[in-house]
Tab-separated table of C-alpha atoms and ligand atoms in Angstrom:
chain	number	residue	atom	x	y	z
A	1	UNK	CA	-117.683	67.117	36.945
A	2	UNK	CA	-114.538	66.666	38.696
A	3	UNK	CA	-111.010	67.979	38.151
A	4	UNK	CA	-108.587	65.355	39.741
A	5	UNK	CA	-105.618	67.430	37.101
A	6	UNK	CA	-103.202	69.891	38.531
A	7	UNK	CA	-104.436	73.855	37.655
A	8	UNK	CA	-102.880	76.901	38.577
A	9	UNK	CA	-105.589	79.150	40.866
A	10	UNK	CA	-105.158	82.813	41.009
A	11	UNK	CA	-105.002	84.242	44.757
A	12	UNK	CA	-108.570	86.567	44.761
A	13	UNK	CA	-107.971	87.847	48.185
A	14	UNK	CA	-106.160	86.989	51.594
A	15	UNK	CA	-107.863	87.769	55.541
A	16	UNK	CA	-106.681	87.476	58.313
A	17	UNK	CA	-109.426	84.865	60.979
A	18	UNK	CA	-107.337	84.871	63.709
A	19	UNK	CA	-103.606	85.924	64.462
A	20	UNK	CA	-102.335	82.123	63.449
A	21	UNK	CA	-104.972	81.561	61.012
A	22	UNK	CA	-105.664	83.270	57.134
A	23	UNK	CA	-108.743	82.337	54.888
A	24	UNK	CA	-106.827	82.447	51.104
A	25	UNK	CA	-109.837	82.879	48.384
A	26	UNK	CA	-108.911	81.218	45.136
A	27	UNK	CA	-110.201	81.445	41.647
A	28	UNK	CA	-110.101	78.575	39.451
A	29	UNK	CA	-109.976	78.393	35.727
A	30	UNK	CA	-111.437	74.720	35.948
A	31	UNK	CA	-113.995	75.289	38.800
A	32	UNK	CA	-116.027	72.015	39.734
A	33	UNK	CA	-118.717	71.986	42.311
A	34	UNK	CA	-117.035	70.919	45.428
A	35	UNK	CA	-119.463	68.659	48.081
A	36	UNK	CA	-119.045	70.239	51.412
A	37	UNK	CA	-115.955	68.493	53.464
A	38	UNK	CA	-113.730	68.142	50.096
A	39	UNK	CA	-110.692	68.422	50.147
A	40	UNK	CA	-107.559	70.067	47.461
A	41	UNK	CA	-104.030	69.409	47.212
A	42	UNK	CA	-101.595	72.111	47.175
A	43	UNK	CA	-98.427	71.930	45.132
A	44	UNK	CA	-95.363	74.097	45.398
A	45	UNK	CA	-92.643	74.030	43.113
A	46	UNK	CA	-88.781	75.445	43.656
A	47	UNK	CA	-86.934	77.041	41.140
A	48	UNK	CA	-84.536	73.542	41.394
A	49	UNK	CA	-88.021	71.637	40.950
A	50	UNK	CA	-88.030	70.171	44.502
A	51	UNK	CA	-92.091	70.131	44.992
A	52	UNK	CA	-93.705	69.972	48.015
A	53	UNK	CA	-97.342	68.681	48.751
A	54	UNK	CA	-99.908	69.184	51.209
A	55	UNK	CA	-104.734	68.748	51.405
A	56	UNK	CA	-106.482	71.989	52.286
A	57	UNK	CA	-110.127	71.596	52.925
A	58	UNK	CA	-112.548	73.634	51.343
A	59	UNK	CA	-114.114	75.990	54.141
A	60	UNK	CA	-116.833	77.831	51.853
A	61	UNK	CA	-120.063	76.772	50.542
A	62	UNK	CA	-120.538	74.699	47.276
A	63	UNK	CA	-122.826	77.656	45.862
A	64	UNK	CA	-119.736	80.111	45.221
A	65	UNK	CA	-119.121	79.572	41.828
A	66	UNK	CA	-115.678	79.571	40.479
A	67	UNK	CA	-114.157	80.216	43.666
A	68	UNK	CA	-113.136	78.181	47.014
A	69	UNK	CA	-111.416	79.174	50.283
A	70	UNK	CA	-109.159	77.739	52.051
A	71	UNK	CA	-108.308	78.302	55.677
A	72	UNK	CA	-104.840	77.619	57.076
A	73	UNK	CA	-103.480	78.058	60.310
A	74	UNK	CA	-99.234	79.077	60.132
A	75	UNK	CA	-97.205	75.897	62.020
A	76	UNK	CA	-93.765	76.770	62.946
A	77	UNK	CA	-91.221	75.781	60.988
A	78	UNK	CA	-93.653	74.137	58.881
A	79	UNK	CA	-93.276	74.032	54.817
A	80	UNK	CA	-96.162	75.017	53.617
A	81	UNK	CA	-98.453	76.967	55.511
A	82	UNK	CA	-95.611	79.593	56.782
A	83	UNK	CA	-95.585	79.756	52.403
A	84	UNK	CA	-99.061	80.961	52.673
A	85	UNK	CA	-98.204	83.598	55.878
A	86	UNK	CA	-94.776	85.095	54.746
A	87	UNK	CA	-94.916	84.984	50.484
A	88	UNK	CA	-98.676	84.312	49.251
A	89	UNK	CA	-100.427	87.528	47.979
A	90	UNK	CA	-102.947	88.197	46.048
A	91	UNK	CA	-102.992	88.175	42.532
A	92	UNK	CA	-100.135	84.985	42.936
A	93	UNK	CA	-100.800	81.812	40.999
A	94	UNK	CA	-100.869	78.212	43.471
A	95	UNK	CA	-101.134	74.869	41.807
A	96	UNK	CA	-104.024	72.885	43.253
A	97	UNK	CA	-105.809	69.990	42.600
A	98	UNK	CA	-109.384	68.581	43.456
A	99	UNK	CA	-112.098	68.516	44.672
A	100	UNK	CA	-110.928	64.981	46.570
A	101	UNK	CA	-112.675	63.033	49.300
A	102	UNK	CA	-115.290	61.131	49.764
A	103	UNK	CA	-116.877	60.055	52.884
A	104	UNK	CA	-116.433	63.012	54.567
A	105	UNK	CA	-119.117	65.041	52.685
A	106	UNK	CA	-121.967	65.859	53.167
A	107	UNK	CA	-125.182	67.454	51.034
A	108	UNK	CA	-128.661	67.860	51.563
A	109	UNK	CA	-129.597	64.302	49.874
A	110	UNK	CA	-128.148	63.215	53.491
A	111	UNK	CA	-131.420	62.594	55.427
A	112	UNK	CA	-131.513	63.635	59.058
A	113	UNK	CA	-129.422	66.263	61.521
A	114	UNK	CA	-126.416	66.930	61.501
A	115	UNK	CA	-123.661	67.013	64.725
A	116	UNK	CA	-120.130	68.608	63.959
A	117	UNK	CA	-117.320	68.482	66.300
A	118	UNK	CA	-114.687	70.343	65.486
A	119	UNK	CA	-110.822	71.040	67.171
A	120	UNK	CA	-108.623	74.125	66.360
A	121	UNK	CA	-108.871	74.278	62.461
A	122	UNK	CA	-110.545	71.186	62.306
A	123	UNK	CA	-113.935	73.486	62.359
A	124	UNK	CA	-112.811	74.262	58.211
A	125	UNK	CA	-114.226	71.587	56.562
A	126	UNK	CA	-117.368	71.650	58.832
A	127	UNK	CA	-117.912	75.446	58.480
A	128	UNK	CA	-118.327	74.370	54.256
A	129	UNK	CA	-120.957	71.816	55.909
A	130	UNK	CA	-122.106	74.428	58.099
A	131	UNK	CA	-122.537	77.210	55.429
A	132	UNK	CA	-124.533	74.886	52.964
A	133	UNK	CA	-127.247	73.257	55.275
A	134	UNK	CA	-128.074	77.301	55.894
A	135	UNK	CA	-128.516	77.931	52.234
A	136	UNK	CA	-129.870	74.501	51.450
A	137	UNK	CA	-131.696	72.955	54.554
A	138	UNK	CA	-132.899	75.570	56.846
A	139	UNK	CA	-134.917	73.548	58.495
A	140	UNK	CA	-132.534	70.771	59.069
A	141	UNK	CA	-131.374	70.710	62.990
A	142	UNK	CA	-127.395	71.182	63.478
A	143	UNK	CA	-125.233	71.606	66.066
A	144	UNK	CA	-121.470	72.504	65.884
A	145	UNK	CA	-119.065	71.580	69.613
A	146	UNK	CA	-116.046	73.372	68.992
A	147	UNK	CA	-113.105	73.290	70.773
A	148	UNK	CA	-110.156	75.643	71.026
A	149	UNK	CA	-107.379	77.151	72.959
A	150	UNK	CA	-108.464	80.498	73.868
A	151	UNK	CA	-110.890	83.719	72.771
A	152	UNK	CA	-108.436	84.871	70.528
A	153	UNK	CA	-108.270	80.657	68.721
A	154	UNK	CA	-111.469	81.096	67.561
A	155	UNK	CA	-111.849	81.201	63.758
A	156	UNK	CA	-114.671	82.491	62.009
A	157	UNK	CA	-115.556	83.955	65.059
A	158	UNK	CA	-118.270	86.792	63.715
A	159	UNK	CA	-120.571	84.306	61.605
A	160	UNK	CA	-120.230	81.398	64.393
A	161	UNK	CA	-122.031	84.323	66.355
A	162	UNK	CA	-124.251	85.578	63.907
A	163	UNK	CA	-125.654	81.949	62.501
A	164	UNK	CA	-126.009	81.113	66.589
A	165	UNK	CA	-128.203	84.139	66.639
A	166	UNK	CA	-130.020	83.952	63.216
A	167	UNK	CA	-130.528	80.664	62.363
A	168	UNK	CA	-133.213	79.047	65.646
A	169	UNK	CA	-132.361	75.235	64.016
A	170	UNK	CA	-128.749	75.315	64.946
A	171	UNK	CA	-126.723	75.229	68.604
A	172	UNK	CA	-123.194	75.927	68.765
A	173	UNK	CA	-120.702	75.386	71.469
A	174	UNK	CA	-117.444	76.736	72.090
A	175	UNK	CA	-114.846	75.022	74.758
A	176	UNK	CA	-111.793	76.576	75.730
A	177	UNK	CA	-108.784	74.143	76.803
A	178	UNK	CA	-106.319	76.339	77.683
A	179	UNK	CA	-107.266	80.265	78.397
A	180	UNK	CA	-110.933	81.123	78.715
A	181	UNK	CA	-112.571	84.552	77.926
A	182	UNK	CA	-113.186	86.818	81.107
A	183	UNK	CA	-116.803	86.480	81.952
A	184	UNK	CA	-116.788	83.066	80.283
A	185	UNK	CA	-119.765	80.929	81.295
A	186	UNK	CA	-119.512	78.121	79.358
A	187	UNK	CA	-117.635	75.231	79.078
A	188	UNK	CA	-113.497	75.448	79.479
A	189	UNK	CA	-112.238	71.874	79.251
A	190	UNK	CA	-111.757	69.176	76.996
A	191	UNK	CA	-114.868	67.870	75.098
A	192	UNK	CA	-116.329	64.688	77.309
A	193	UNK	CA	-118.775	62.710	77.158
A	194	UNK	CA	-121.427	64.786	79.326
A	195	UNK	CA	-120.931	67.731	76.177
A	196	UNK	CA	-122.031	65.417	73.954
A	197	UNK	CA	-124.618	63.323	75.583
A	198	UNK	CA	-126.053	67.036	76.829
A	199	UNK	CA	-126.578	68.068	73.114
A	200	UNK	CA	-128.401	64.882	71.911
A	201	UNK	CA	-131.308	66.344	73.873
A	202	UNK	CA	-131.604	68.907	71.099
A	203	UNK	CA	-131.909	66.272	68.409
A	204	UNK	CA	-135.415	64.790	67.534
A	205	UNK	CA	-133.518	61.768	65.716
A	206	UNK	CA	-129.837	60.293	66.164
A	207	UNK	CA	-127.437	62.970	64.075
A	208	UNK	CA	-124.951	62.540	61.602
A	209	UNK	CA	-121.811	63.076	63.223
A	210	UNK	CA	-118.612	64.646	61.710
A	211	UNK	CA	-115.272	64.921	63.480
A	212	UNK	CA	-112.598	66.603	61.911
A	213	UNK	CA	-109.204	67.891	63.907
A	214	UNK	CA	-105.859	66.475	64.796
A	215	UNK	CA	-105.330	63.113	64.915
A	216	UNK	CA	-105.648	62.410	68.467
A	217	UNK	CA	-108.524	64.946	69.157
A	218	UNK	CA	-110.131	62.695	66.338
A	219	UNK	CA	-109.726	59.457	68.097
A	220	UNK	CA	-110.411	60.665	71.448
A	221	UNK	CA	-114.095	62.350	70.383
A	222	UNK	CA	-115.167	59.200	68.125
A	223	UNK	CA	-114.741	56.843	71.241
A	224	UNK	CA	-116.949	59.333	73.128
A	225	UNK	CA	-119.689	59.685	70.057
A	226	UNK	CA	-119.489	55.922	70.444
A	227	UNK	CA	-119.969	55.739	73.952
A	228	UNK	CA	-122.762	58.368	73.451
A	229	UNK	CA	-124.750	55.460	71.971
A	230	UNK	CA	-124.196	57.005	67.611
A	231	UNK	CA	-124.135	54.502	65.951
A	232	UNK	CA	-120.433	53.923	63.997
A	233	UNK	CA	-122.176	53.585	60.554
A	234	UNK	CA	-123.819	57.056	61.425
A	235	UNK	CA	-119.949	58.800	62.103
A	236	UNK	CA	-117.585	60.357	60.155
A	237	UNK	CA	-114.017	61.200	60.388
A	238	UNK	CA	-111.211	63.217	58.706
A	239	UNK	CA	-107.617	63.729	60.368
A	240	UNK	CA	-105.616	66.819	59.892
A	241	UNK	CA	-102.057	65.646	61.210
A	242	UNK	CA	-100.760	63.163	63.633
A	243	UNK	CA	-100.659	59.361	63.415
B	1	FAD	C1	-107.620	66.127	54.237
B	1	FAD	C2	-106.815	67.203	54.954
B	1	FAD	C3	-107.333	68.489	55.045
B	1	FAD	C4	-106.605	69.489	55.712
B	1	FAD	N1	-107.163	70.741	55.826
B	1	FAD	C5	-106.488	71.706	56.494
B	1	FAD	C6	-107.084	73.000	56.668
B	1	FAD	O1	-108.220	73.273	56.242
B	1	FAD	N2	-106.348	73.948	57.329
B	1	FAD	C7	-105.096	73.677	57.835
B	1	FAD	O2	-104.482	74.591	58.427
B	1	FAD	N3	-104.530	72.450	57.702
B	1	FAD	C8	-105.190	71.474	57.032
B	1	FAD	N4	-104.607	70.237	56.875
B	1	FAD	C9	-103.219	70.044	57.339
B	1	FAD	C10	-102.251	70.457	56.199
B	1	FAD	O3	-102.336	69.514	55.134
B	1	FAD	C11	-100.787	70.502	56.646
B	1	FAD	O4	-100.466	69.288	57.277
B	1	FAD	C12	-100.475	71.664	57.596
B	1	FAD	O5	-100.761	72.921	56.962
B	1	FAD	C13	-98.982	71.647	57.990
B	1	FAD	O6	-98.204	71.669	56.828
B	1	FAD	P1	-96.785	72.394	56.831
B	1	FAD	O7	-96.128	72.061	55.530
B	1	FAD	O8	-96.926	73.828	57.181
B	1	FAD	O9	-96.035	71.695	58.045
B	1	FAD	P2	-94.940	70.500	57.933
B	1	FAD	O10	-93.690	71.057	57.345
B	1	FAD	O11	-95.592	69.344	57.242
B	1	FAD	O12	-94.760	70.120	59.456
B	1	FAD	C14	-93.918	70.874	60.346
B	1	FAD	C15	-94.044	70.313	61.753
B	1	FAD	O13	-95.338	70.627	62.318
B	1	FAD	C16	-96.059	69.441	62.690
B	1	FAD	N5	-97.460	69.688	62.266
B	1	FAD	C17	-97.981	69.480	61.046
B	1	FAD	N6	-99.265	69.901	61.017
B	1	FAD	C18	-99.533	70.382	62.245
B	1	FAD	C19	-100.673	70.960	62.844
B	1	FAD	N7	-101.837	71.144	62.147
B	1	FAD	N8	-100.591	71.361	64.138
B	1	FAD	C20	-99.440	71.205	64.842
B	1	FAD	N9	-98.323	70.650	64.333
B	1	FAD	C21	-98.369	70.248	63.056
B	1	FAD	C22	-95.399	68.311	61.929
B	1	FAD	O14	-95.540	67.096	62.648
B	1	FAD	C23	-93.952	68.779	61.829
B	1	FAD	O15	-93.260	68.466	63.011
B	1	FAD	C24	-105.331	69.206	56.253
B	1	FAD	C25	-104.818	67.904	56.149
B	1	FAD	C26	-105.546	66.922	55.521
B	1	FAD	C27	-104.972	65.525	55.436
């Protein structure tokens, strides 16, 4: 089924990921079965009717019924998310609208492994990937290149840990561009192509590759999965911001 008309969601509860960054779980009266790397709108309304818009990818799993999450890191100055930081709480209504997207999903009728590169909160939309090849593909090889600011950017830092420690078909890689931990022994730089041509070694066929961030960090890793020898047909893309 899908729901493409406006609803109002009830806020179930509000966490705090990181310091920037708050996962906001909603309840819908009209749920529909989101694929994973969907997308809602968010609508807010002022009392003079001036309405503002913005898309909010889904971060969990398809399986929870009736609910969704969304994840949403606070911008200065900007509109909507500093709504979500400074007046959101639970039990508040928000008018969304979705799920919406389409070809950057993915569900286990996808054939072959999976590769998801991820900037800042670009990892949201791949963590709903992330969470439901675990529940529906064990044994389906993925690996998730992440790349953030510093120890205290990471988002969904406990379960990145745990599934890298639980679940033996998956890799995942952290990068640090600006600060990195103390006793860091990985990576701190900007993904290149070396990062990803190291982690096609794990792979026993070509992955399916999603990229999901800013704009630029978008354009910047597709020309490397390119160069990597993926084929384009084989990659998929979804901007956050930025021209
Ligand atoms: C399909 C889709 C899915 C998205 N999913 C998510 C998600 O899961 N989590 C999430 O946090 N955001 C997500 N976004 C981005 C989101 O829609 C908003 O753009 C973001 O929350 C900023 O909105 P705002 O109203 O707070 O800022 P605005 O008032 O729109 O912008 C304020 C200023 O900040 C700049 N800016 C806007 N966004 C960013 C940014 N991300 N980083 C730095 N500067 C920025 C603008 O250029 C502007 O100068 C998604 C966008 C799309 C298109």
């Amino acid at each position: 089924m899908v729901v493409t008309s406006w609803q109002f969601a009830i806020v179930e509860e509000i966490r705090f990921e990181t310091y920037r960054v708050k996962t906001v779980v909603l309840r819908l009266p009209k749920w529909a079965q989101h694929i994973a790397g969907q997308y809602y709108d968010v609508r807010l309304t002022a009392p003079d009717g001036y309405q503002a818009q913005r898309s909010y990818s889904v971060g969990s799993a398809p399986s929870k019924i009736g609910l969704i999450e969304f994840t949403i890191e606070l911008i200065p100055d900007g509109e909507i998310s500093s709504y979500f930081f400074e007046v959101l709480k639970v039990g508040d209504k928000l008018e969304v609208r979705g799920p919406l997207g389409g070809p950057f999903t993915w569900s286990k009728s996808v054939s072959g492994p999976l590769l998801l590169i991820g900037g800042g909160t670009g990892i949201v939309p791949l963590m709903s990937i992330f969470r439901d090849k675990v529940e529906s593909s064990p044994q389906l090889q993925i690996a998730l290149l992440y790349s953030i600011r510093s120890e205290q950017d990471i988002i969904f830092a406990d379960e990145l840990k745990l599934l890298n420690l639980l679940d033996a078909n998956s890799k995942i890689h952290l990068t640090f561009t600006r600060i990195k931990p103390v006793l860091w022994e990985g990576d701190s730089k900007r993904i290149d192509l070396e990062m990803i041509c190291g982690y096609l070694d794990f792979f026993q066929n070509t992955p399916n590759t999603y990229i999901c961030g800013s704009s630029n960090f978008v354009s910047s890793i597709s020309q490397l999965v390119i160069e990597s020898n993926i084929p384009r047909e084989m990659v998929r893309t979804e901007r956050f911001y930025g021209n």
